[in-house]
mmCIF file of C-alpha atoms in Angstrom:
data_model
loop_
_atom_site.group_PDB
_atom_site.id
_atom_site.type_symbol
_atom_site.label_atom_id
_atom_site.label_comp_id
_atom_site.label_asym_id
_atom_site.label_seq_id
_atom_site.Cartn_x
_atom_site.Cartn_y
_atom_site.Cartn_z
ATOM 1 C CA MET A 10 100.336 93.160 75.983
ATOM 2 C CA SER A 11 104.178 92.200 76.055
ATOM 3 C CA ASP A 12 106.126 90.951 79.005
ATOM 4 C CA ARG A 13 108.859 93.169 77.909
ATOM 5 C CA ARG A 14 110.006 95.175 81.090
ATOM 6 C CA ILE A 15 109.925 98.926 80.992
ATOM 7 C CA ASP A 16 111.488 101.190 83.579
ATOM 8 C CA ALA A 17 109.313 102.971 85.886
ATOM 9 C CA PHE A 18 110.021 105.543 88.429
ATOM 10 C CA PHE A 19 108.197 105.457 92.051
ATOM 11 C CA TYR A 20 108.647 108.409 94.178
ATOM 12 C CA GLY A 21 105.559 107.301 96.747
ATOM 13 C CA LEU A 22 104.981 104.049 98.665
ATOM 14 C CA PHE A 23 105.431 102.016 95.529
ATOM 15 C CA MET A 24 109.353 102.492 96.158
ATOM 16 C CA ASP A 25 108.849 99.494 98.579
ATOM 17 C CA GLY A 26 109.377 96.443 96.239
ATOM 18 C CA GLU A 27 107.263 94.553 98.876
ATOM 19 C CA ILE A 28 103.980 96.599 98.636
ATOM 20 C CA LEU A 29 104.498 96.390 94.730
ATOM 21 C CA ARG A 30 104.691 92.410 94.916
ATOM 22 C CA LYS A 31 101.560 92.557 97.505
ATOM 23 C CA ALA A 32 99.699 94.263 94.587
ATOM 24 C CA GLY A 33 100.543 91.447 92.413
ATOM 25 C CA ALA A 34 103.673 93.183 90.362
ATOM 26 C CA GLU A 35 106.991 91.537 90.100
ATOM 27 C CA PRO A 36 109.556 94.185 90.183
ATOM 28 C CA THR A 37 112.961 93.891 89.108
ATOM 29 C CA ASN A 38 116.057 95.692 88.715
ATOM 30 C CA PRO A 39 115.812 98.227 91.504
ATOM 31 C CA ARG A 40 117.823 101.497 91.454
ATOM 32 C CA ARG A 41 117.637 104.543 93.756
ATOM 33 C CA ALA A 42 117.270 107.494 91.468
ATOM 34 C CA TYR A 43 115.871 110.862 91.191
ATOM 35 C CA VAL A 44 114.282 113.261 88.739
ATOM 36 C CA ASP A 45 115.233 116.917 88.596
ATOM 37 C CA GLY A 46 112.501 119.545 87.787
ATOM 38 C CA PHE A 47 109.796 117.847 89.761
ATOM 39 C CA ALA A 48 108.796 118.307 93.391
ATOM 40 C CA LEU A 49 106.938 115.958 95.540
ATOM 41 C CA ARG A 50 103.514 117.008 96.669
ATOM 42 C CA ILE A 51 101.241 115.146 99.219
ATOM 43 C CA GLY A 52 97.499 115.548 99.313
ATOM 44 C CA GLN A 53 95.616 112.115 100.054
ATOM 45 C CA ARG A 54 98.293 110.681 98.107
ATOM 46 C CA ALA A 55 101.653 111.940 96.483
ATOM 47 C CA THR A 56 102.207 113.192 93.155
ATOM 48 C CA LEU A 57 105.057 114.919 91.564
ATOM 49 C CA VAL A 58 104.504 118.432 90.008
ATOM 50 C CA PRO A 59 106.669 120.344 87.511
ATOM 51 C CA SER A 60 108.919 122.673 89.460
ATOM 52 C CA ALA A 61 112.180 124.189 87.995
ATOM 53 C CA GLY A 62 115.178 123.867 90.364
ATOM 54 C CA SER A 63 113.619 121.039 92.338
ATOM 55 C CA ARG A 64 114.459 117.274 92.557
ATOM 56 C CA ALA A 65 112.334 114.281 93.712
ATOM 57 C CA TYR A 66 114.073 111.101 94.577
ATOM 58 C CA GLY A 67 112.651 107.604 94.294
ATOM 59 C CA VAL A 68 113.212 104.188 92.826
ATOM 60 C CA LEU A 69 113.206 102.878 89.320
ATOM 61 C CA PHE A 70 112.119 99.239 88.979
ATOM 62 C CA ALA A 71 111.440 97.279 85.665
ATOM 63 C CA LEU A 72 107.764 96.245 85.126
ATOM 64 C CA THR A 73 105.613 95.141 82.298
ATOM 65 C CA HIS A 74 103.250 97.453 80.862
ATOM 66 C CA ALA A 75 100.405 94.892 82.165
ATOM 67 C CA GLU A 76 101.758 94.961 85.758
ATOM 68 C CA LEU A 77 101.657 98.903 85.541
ATOM 69 C CA VAL A 78 98.127 98.986 84.119
ATOM 70 C CA ARG A 79 97.033 96.644 86.984
ATOM 71 C CA LEU A 80 98.813 98.749 89.815
ATOM 72 C CA TYR A 81 97.173 101.982 88.609
ATOM 73 C CA ALA A 82 93.925 100.609 87.999
ATOM 74 C CA ALA A 83 93.357 100.005 91.581
ATOM 75 C CA PRO A 84 90.913 101.754 93.667
ATOM 76 C CA GLY A 85 92.108 105.269 94.553
ATOM 77 C CA LEU A 86 94.633 105.387 91.758
ATOM 78 C CA GLU A 87 92.733 105.777 88.848
ATOM 79 C CA GLN A 88 93.586 109.420 88.403
ATOM 80 C CA TYR A 89 97.173 108.871 87.868
ATOM 81 C CA ARG A 90 98.684 108.831 84.252
ATOM 82 C CA PRO A 91 101.764 107.842 82.878
ATOM 83 C CA GLU A 92 104.327 110.592 81.965
ATOM 84 C CA ALA A 93 107.747 110.265 80.631
ATOM 85 C CA VAL A 94 110.465 111.507 82.790
ATOM 86 C CA LEU A 95 114.598 111.493 82.642
ATOM 87 C CA ALA A 96 115.586 109.585 85.574
ATOM 88 C CA GLN A 97 119.187 109.630 87.128
ATOM 89 C CA PRO A 98 120.067 106.557 88.994
ATOM 90 C CA LEU A 99 122.467 107.422 92.086
ATOM 91 C CA LEU A 100 124.919 105.046 90.247
ATOM 92 C CA GLY A 101 124.556 105.345 86.402
ATOM 93 C CA THR A 102 123.632 107.318 83.544
ATOM 94 C CA PRO A 103 120.377 108.821 83.190
ATOM 95 C CA LEU A 104 117.487 106.912 81.362
ATOM 96 C CA PRO A 105 113.907 107.335 80.038
ATOM 97 C CA ALA A 106 111.364 105.893 82.435
ATOM 98 C CA LEU A 107 107.687 106.107 82.877
ATOM 99 C CA CYS A 108 106.136 108.084 86.021
ATOM 100 C CA TYR A 109 102.564 108.024 87.093
ATOM 101 C CA CYS A 110 101.424 111.312 88.471
ATOM 102 C CA LEU A 111 98.078 112.913 89.551
ATOM 103 C CA ARG A 112 96.226 114.806 86.596
ATOM 104 C CA GLU A 113 95.639 117.703 89.066
ATOM 105 C CA ALA A 114 97.915 118.516 92.035
ATOM 106 C CA PRO A 115 96.441 118.107 95.490
ATOM 107 C CA ARG A 116 94.944 121.394 96.801
ATOM 108 C CA PRO A 117 97.635 123.425 99.224
ATOM 109 C CA ASP A 118 95.373 122.794 102.113
ATOM 110 C CA GLU A 119 95.190 119.036 101.292
ATOM 111 C CA ARG A 120 97.003 116.936 103.743
ATOM 112 C CA ASN A 121 97.537 113.326 104.797
ATOM 113 C CA PRO A 122 100.037 113.047 107.835
ATOM 114 C CA GLU A 123 99.755 109.143 108.040
ATOM 115 C CA TYR A 124 100.891 108.894 104.538
ATOM 116 C CA ALA A 125 103.736 111.382 105.000
ATOM 117 C CA ASP A 126 104.888 109.633 107.960
ATOM 118 C CA GLN A 127 104.897 106.192 105.917
ATOM 119 C CA LEU A 128 106.767 107.596 103.035
ATOM 120 C CA GLN A 129 109.497 109.230 105.353
ATOM 121 C CA ARG A 130 109.998 105.606 106.786
ATOM 122 C CA VAL A 131 110.603 104.205 103.223
ATOM 123 C CA LEU A 132 112.777 107.044 102.039
ATOM 124 C CA ARG A 133 115.090 106.645 105.475
ATOM 125 C CA GLU A 134 115.031 102.851 104.884
ATOM 126 C CA LEU A 135 116.239 103.625 101.206
ATOM 127 C CA ASP A 136 118.890 105.810 102.593
ATOM 128 C CA PHE A 137 117.871 109.056 100.863
ATOM 129 C CA PRO A 138 119.415 112.328 101.708
ATOM 130 C CA ALA A 139 118.071 113.237 105.301
ATOM 131 C CA GLU A 140 117.014 116.883 104.100
ATOM 132 C CA TYR A 141 114.781 115.509 101.702
ATOM 133 C CA VAL A 142 113.210 112.735 104.062
ATOM 134 C CA ALA A 143 112.622 115.882 106.430
ATOM 135 C CA SER A 144 110.899 117.762 103.534
ATOM 136 C CA VAL A 145 108.225 115.173 103.207
ATOM 137 C CA SER A 146 105.000 116.457 104.809
#
């Protein structure tokens, strides 16, 4: 695989560049962004699900294909698959990005309060809208 970097949209704990670095990636060019038409769902882990009129916030990072493959080969992440999204940086123009989502959405009764609390902390640190942060549960 090439060392060419591509934009990837992260909406879960991978929005924290330090977590990506600890996982062996070297993320570059961080940009706060959002994708329209998707809603955040948290079960045991986070995923995005198609949802008309919804918006999910996250961070765009530039990574190599090899880094993305390694990230999502980690235990517990094997069910994520890449999808193409149109990400809107908070400052800039829309651009295509890869976004990894679960093949199947979490069940409605599936919860992970600890993950939701960690995600809220990251979203607050990144200064995303308070109403979005509060909606994460």
